[in-house]
Amino acid sequence: MTTTPLPAGSLRATSLNAARRAADLSEVAESEIDLLVVGGGVTGAGTALDAAARGLSVALVEAEDLAWGTSRWSSKLVHGGLRYLAHGDVALAHESAVERNILMTRTAPHLVRTMPQLIPLHSSVSRRSELVLTAGMRAGDALRRAARTPSDVLPPPRRIPTPEALALVPGLRTAGLRGGLLGYDGQLIDDARLVVALARTAAGFGARVLTHVRAQRLDGTGADVVDQRTGESLRIRARSVVNAAGVWAGELSPDVKLRPSRGSHLVVDADAAGIAGTALVAPMPGTSGRFLLLLPQADGRALLGLTDEPAPGPIPAVPEVPEFDVDFLLAGVRDVLGQPLRREHVLGSFAGLRPLLEQARRKESSDLSRKHAVLTSPEGVVTVVGGKLTTYRRMAAEAVDAAVRAGGLSAGPSRTSAVALVGAAPRRHLSDVEAPARLIAKYGTEAARLAALAEFDPDLAEPVAEGIPLTAAEVLWAVRHEGALDADDVLDRRSRIGLDPAERAAAEPAITEFVRRALEGVLR
């Protein structure tokens, strides 16, 4: 893994906390910066990192918290774009494969794991369809090789016999099964952790990351913002501005017309679904290039998704999954599982809104391009929309290129393809980290520091609240180093897997008290 180290790679340089937020907010109120980024999702955090790594002075403002919007409602996939190949968009599939390679081999191998995925071949899948699927997987593997992703990271696809298919996904319906197509892709353990790692790495390059600061009005010279913690209004002056607010981008740049698309997911019991470590990919009957996904998670649960439906009207703070999406998803996998998933197997649900750009003559949201767009308004505000999690880095680089032009800034080309995020290390080295595997999968090399906290104080190794698999040490780390300012920040950054409102309500008082003590320095 050839990477560019942080110029100030210490834990102190990359730490986000209440004290640093206060100091950074005071500084940006008194000086002009090169670039202001609005939005603390994966694209905004990636944009802040890209600009700071080029040597620009950068501030990022986010109305809520890091990864608060669409970035925490994803399928947690880092994928090579099989669907785009099915639609003939080779360029977009290649872009996805290249960016997947960068994440899995250079910038974040600690956060992305190799995920086997099986397309079952039941009698409902014709021989012709099997040939088309096989050709698509082979084309995807060709893109994998073109992107230089090693086969020990993503093995080549192959056809497997029925016994092996059932061994990998025991819940498959056996009737009419003649084997399957086995491929491999990338999976994030936790999408919010990627955003936090991006923001902290940007901070290591000097970016000021300001959560709970809402932008109310943008122009080419900065933004009027409000500190949500104090209610204070201020003006941030900048030579260039990037609007990376996702589905809310149109509220800050009215000339940007979006058609949000809702992607719903169900959280289901993995045992009831008969799924273990291999994902199930089921072609949707009557469609071309669309698949339902049953994705195993690290906690005995699985995600069933996803829909692609228009979401007109006002943008909700937290999207809801409508009942017909639940019925659609459960029905979609009924014919591939031996025992159908029913309502009682659904442990929770969530939905994310994709910020797709409005396009003439495109009626269905599933027909809208997943290509990103970088638009510059007459006032000089650069807006980046569309795209997907896998290609956030490419989107960020193009947004910074546009901002450099719009503001007449002096900066070289993007460097982020070689910037390892905090906690990153080559895969062969991660197994040497002296910490539990669960922590290594979330924190990489920094897991050793969390483990040391628990060794110093055994109470920190205990769950912070009953029913929540989150240790006191992790909450303390979030407050000290990851910018969590309250219990909502801690809970909202979790993967959202199976945390229902009752669990959250029960855990919140204990976490609130713990965060208060950490902020006041009582816990050390």
Short mmCIF file of N, CA and C in Angstrom, two decimals, residues 70 73-75 260-266 290 304-311 319-322 325 329 349-354 356 365 370:
data_model
loop_
_atom_site.label_atom_id
_atom_site.label_comp_id
_atom_site.label_asym_id
_atom_site.label_seq_id
_atom_site.Cartn_x
_atom_site.Cartn_y
_atom_site.Cartn_z
N THR A 70 -27.85 10.96 4.30
CA THR A 70 -27.88 9.76 3.47
C THR A 70 -26.71 8.83 3.73
N TRP A 73 -27.42 5.84 5.81
CA TRP A 73 -28.54 4.99 5.43
C TRP A 73 -28.20 4.19 4.17
N SER A 74 -26.96 3.86 3.96
CA SER A 74 -26.56 3.19 2.73
C SER A 74 -26.66 1.68 2.87
N SER A 75 -26.39 0.98 1.76
CA SER A 75 -26.33 -0.48 1.77
C SER A 75 -24.98 -0.98 2.28
N PRO A 260 -35.00 13.22 -5.80
CA PRO A 260 -34.53 12.21 -4.85
C PRO A 260 -35.19 10.86 -5.09
N SER A 261 -34.41 9.82 -4.90
CA SER A 261 -34.89 8.45 -5.04
C SER A 261 -34.71 7.76 -3.70
N ARG A 262 -35.74 7.03 -3.27
CA ARG A 262 -35.70 6.37 -1.96
C ARG A 262 -35.20 4.93 -2.10
N GLY A 263 -34.17 4.61 -1.33
CA GLY A 263 -33.67 3.24 -1.25
C GLY A 263 -34.00 2.68 0.12
N SER A 264 -34.98 1.80 0.21
CA SER A 264 -35.41 1.23 1.49
C SER A 264 -34.68 -0.08 1.78
N HIS A 265 -34.39 -0.30 3.05
CA HIS A 265 -33.76 -1.53 3.51
C HIS A 265 -34.54 -2.08 4.70
N LEU A 266 -34.62 -3.38 4.79
CA LEU A 266 -35.16 -4.03 5.97
C LEU A 266 -34.01 -4.70 6.72
N ARG A 290 -31.67 -5.19 -12.56
CA ARG A 290 -31.99 -4.82 -11.19
C ARG A 290 -31.97 -6.07 -10.31
N LEU A 304 -31.92 -6.46 3.87
CA LEU A 304 -32.64 -6.82 2.66
C LEU A 304 -33.01 -5.53 1.94
N GLY A 305 -32.50 -5.36 0.75
CA GLY A 305 -32.77 -4.14 0.00
C GLY A 305 -32.52 -4.39 -1.49
N LEU A 306 -32.67 -3.45 -2.33
CA LEU A 306 -33.18 -2.17 -1.93
C LEU A 306 -34.10 -1.66 -3.00
N THR A 307 -34.95 -0.75 -2.60
CA THR A 307 -35.91 -0.18 -3.55
C THR A 307 -35.28 0.99 -4.29
N ASP A 308 -35.96 1.45 -5.30
CA ASP A 308 -35.50 2.59 -6.08
C ASP A 308 -36.74 3.33 -6.56
N GLU A 309 -37.33 4.12 -5.64
CA GLU A 309 -38.61 4.75 -5.90
C GLU A 309 -38.51 6.27 -5.78
N PRO A 310 -39.26 7.01 -6.59
CA PRO A 310 -39.26 8.47 -6.46
C PRO A 310 -39.71 8.90 -5.07
N ALA A 311 -39.11 9.97 -4.58
CA ALA A 311 -39.47 10.50 -3.27
C ALA A 311 -39.75 12.00 -3.41
N PRO A 319 -35.86 9.77 6.61
CA PRO A 319 -36.85 9.13 5.72
C PRO A 319 -37.46 7.89 6.39
N GLU A 320 -38.71 7.63 6.06
CA GLU A 320 -39.39 6.45 6.57
C GLU A 320 -39.59 5.43 5.46
N VAL A 321 -39.68 4.17 5.86
CA VAL A 321 -39.92 3.09 4.90
C VAL A 321 -41.42 2.84 4.83
N PRO A 322 -42.06 3.07 3.69
CA PRO A 322 -43.50 2.83 3.58
C PRO A 322 -43.81 1.34 3.59
N ASP A 325 -43.09 -0.75 0.50
CA ASP A 325 -41.69 -1.14 0.29
C ASP A 325 -41.36 -2.41 1.07
N LEU A 329 -40.10 -5.85 -0.79
CA LEU A 329 -38.82 -6.50 -0.50
C LEU A 329 -39.02 -7.93 -0.03
N SER A 349 -36.04 -1.16 10.00
CA SER A 349 -35.95 -0.71 8.62
C SER A 349 -35.35 0.68 8.57
N PHE A 350 -34.80 1.03 7.42
CA PHE A 350 -34.33 2.40 7.22
C PHE A 350 -34.33 2.68 5.72
N ALA A 351 -34.30 3.96 5.39
CA ALA A 351 -34.29 4.37 3.98
C ALA A 351 -33.32 5.52 3.80
N GLY A 352 -32.67 5.53 2.66
CA GLY A 352 -31.81 6.64 2.30
C GLY A 352 -32.31 7.29 1.03
N LEU A 353 -32.10 8.59 0.91
CA LEU A 353 -32.53 9.33 -0.28
C LEU A 353 -31.31 9.66 -1.14
N ARG A 354 -31.34 9.23 -2.37
CA ARG A 354 -30.24 9.51 -3.29
C ARG A 354 -30.49 10.86 -3.97
N LEU A 356 -30.39 12.44 -6.89
CA LEU A 356 -30.24 12.29 -8.33
C LEU A 356 -30.63 13.58 -9.05
N SER A 365 -37.24 6.90 -11.49
CA SER A 365 -36.00 7.22 -10.79
C SER A 365 -34.94 6.17 -11.06
N ARG A 370 -26.70 7.38 -12.47
CA ARG A 370 -25.99 7.41 -11.18
C ARG A 370 -24.67 8.18 -11.31
#
